[in-house]
Amino acid sequence: MIITLDGPAGSGKSSTARALAKKLGAVYLDTGAMYRSVTLAAIESGVDAADAARLETISSAITIDFKDDPDGQRVIVNGRDRTLDIRTPKVEKQVSAVSAHKGVREKMVALQRKIAATHPKVVVEGRDTGSVVFPDAKHKFFLSADPQARAGRRAAQSAAQGIQSGDNLVREIMERDEKDSKRQVSPLVVPHGAVAIDNTNLSLDETIQKIIDLLA
Ligand code: DC
């Protein structure tokens, strides 16, 4: 069983997907973390976010592993725990540009399908998981919330990880939405057959419950 959860930054996808996976005994697959990992590797290798060929090489060679942890999932990139490093403002700034490359996406999508194929139950979260990666998934959801609410959640999430957010979080979130929605390859869309949930005024528990009710 594959459940897809797509939506813009700060829509609560990650918290919802993680909690949902736990409740259902499913594996949680954070596809955004994979694009962030490629972005981090590119920055550290001095590769420009516009350099399609070198980004593709990085995407082919990279290893990304997810490790369960009581405090949340750890992200292991090329053998090192980079859980916090993939959430820094530096990565945040470049990840849209890096993830817009067709070659990068092809590699990551292949990896996502491979990971999902080895588990009976998967909750997968991202921007194109219901539209491109798993278009035949039986259960698809699209989460959204207004930009102010999303910026507030992102700031709280970063603070909890000890990372200071920039001052222009609302603007940055809106710019990223625009880039993610207008790009040519796999733009952020409500996938065909997905249930759209606006959770501006819903708590995390209410959002999860709504999804569980819809799965029944
Ligand atoms: O969900 P997130 O903020 O961790 O995602 C980081 C970036 O990765 C986001 O700006 C767009 C990109 N992304 C993507 O293009 N496709 C996905 N399936 C997931 C994330």
Coordinates of N, CA, C and O and ligand atoms in Angstrom, one line a residue, residues 6-10 13-14 30-36 39 86-87 92 95-97 99-100 105 112 125-129 133 154 176-177 180 183 185-186, ligand 1:
D6 N 1.3 15.1 -0.9 CA 2.1 16.2 -1.5 C 1.6 17.6 -1.0 O 0.5 17.7 -0.4
G7 N 2.3 18.6 -1.3 CA 1.9 19.9 -0.9 C 3.1 20.9 -0.8 O 4.3 20.4 -0.8
P8 N 2.8 22.2 -0.6 CA 3.9 23.1 -0.5 C 4.7 23.1 0.8 O 4.2 22.4 1.8
A9 N 5.8 23.9 0.9 CA 6.6 24.0 2.1 C 5.7 24.4 3.3 O 4.9 25.4 3.1
G10 N 5.9 23.7 4.4 CA 5.2 24.2 5.6 C 3.7 23.8 5.7 O 3.0 24.2 6.6
K13 N 3.1 18.5 5.7 CA 3.3 17.2 5.1 C 4.2 16.3 6.0 O 3.8 15.1 6.2
S14 N 5.3 16.8 6.4 CA 6.3 15.9 7.0 C 5.8 15.4 8.3 O 5.8 14.2 8.6
D30 N 10.7 10.5 3.0 CA 10.7 11.9 2.9 C 11.5 12.3 1.6 O 12.7 12.3 1.6
T31 N 10.8 12.5 0.5 CA 11.5 12.8 -0.8 C 12.2 14.1 -0.8 O 13.2 14.3 -1.5
G32 N 11.6 15.1 -0.1 CA 12.3 16.4 0.0 C 13.7 16.3 0.6 O 14.6 17.0 0.2
A33 N 13.8 15.4 1.6 CA 15.1 15.2 2.2 C 16.1 14.7 1.1 O 17.3 14.9 1.2
M34 N 15.6 14.0 0.2 CA 16.5 13.4 -0.9 C 17.0 14.6 -1.8 O 18.2 14.6 -2.1
Y35 N 16.1 15.5 -2.2 CA 16.6 16.6 -3.0 C 17.5 17.5 -2.2 O 18.4 18.1 -2.7
R36 N 17.2 17.6 -0.9 CA 18.1 18.4 0.0 C 19.5 17.8 0.1 O 20.5 18.5 0.1
T39 N 21.4 18.6 -2.9 CA 21.8 20.0 -2.9 C 23.0 20.2 -2.0 O 23.9 20.9 -2.3
I86 N 21.0 19.2 6.1 CA 20.2 19.4 4.9 C 19.0 20.4 5.2 O 18.3 20.7 4.3
R87 N 19.0 21.0 6.4 CA 17.9 21.9 6.7 C 18.4 23.4 6.9 O 17.7 24.2 7.4
E92 N 18.3 25.4 1.8 CA 17.0 25.9 1.6 C 16.9 26.8 0.4 O 16.0 26.7 -0.5
V95 N 17.7 24.5 -3.0 CA 17.1 23.2 -3.3 C 16.1 23.3 -4.5 O 16.0 22.3 -5.2
S96 N 15.4 24.4 -4.6 CA 14.4 24.5 -5.7 C 15.1 24.4 -7.0 O 14.6 23.7 -7.9
A97 N 16.2 25.1 -7.2 CA 16.9 25.2 -8.4 C 17.5 23.8 -8.7 O 17.4 23.3 -9.9
S99 N 16.5 20.9 -7.6 CA 15.5 19.8 -7.8 C 14.7 20.1 -9.1 O 13.9 19.2 -9.5
A100 N 15.0 21.2 -9.8 CA 14.3 21.5 -11.0 C 14.9 20.7 -12.2 O 14.3 20.7 -13.3
R105 N 16.0 14.7 -11.0 CA 14.7 14.1 -10.7 C 14.6 12.6 -11.1 O 14.1 11.8 -10.4
Q112 N 13.3 6.5 -5.3 CA 12.1 6.4 -4.4 C 11.3 5.2 -4.8 O 10.7 4.5 -3.9
E125 N 6.1 11.3 0.9 CA 5.7 12.7 1.1 C 6.6 13.6 0.2 O 7.8 13.3 0.1
G126 N 6.1 14.6 -0.5 CA 6.9 15.4 -1.4 C 6.1 16.4 -2.2 O 5.1 17.1 -1.7
R127 N 6.5 16.6 -3.5 CA 5.8 17.6 -4.3 C 5.1 16.9 -5.5 O 4.2 17.4 -6.1
D128 N 5.7 15.7 -5.9 CA 5.2 15.1 -7.1 C 4.9 13.6 -6.9 O 4.9 12.8 -7.8
T129 N 4.8 13.2 -5.6 CA 4.7 11.8 -5.3 C 3.4 11.1 -5.8 O 3.4 10.0 -6.3
V133 N 5.7 10.2 -9.3 CA 6.4 9.0 -8.7 C 5.5 7.8 -8.6 O 5.8 6.7 -9.1
R154 N 7.1 26.5 9.8 CA 8.5 26.3 9.4 C 9.5 26.9 10.4 O 10.5 26.3 10.8
R176 N 9.4 30.2 -3.1 CA 9.7 28.8 -3.4 C 8.4 28.1 -4.0 O 8.6 27.3 -4.9
D177 N 7.3 28.4 -3.5 CA 6.0 27.9 -4.0 C 6.0 28.2 -5.5 O 5.6 27.3 -6.3
D180 N 8.5 26.1 -7.4 CA 8.1 24.7 -7.4 C 6.9 24.5 -8.3 O 6.7 23.4 -8.9
R183 N 7.9 25.3 -12.4 CA 9.0 24.7 -13.1 C 8.4 23.7 -14.2 O 7.3 23.2 -14.0
V185 N 9.7 20.6 -15.1 CA 9.6 19.2 -14.8 C 8.9 19.0 -13.5 O 9.3 19.6 -12.5
S186 N 7.9 18.2 -13.5 CA 7.2 17.8 -12.2 C 6.8 19.0 -11.4 O 7.2 19.1 -10.2
Ligands
DC1 O1 9.6 19.3 1.5 P1 10.9 20.0 1.5 O2 10.8 21.4 1.9 O3 11.9 19.3 2.3 O4 11.4 20.0 0.0 C1 12.6 20.7 -0.4 C2 12.6 21.0 -1.8 O5 12.7 19.8 -2.6 C3 11.4 21.7 -2.4 O6 11.6 23.1 -2.5 C4 11.1 21.1 -3.7 C5 11.9 19.9 -3.7 N1 11.1 18.7 -3.8 C6 10.7 18.3 -5.1 O7 11.0 19.0 -6.0 N2 10.0 17.1 -5.2 C7 9.7 16.4 -4.2 N3 9.0 15.2 -4.4 C8 10.1 16.8 -2.9 C9 10.7 18.0 -2.7

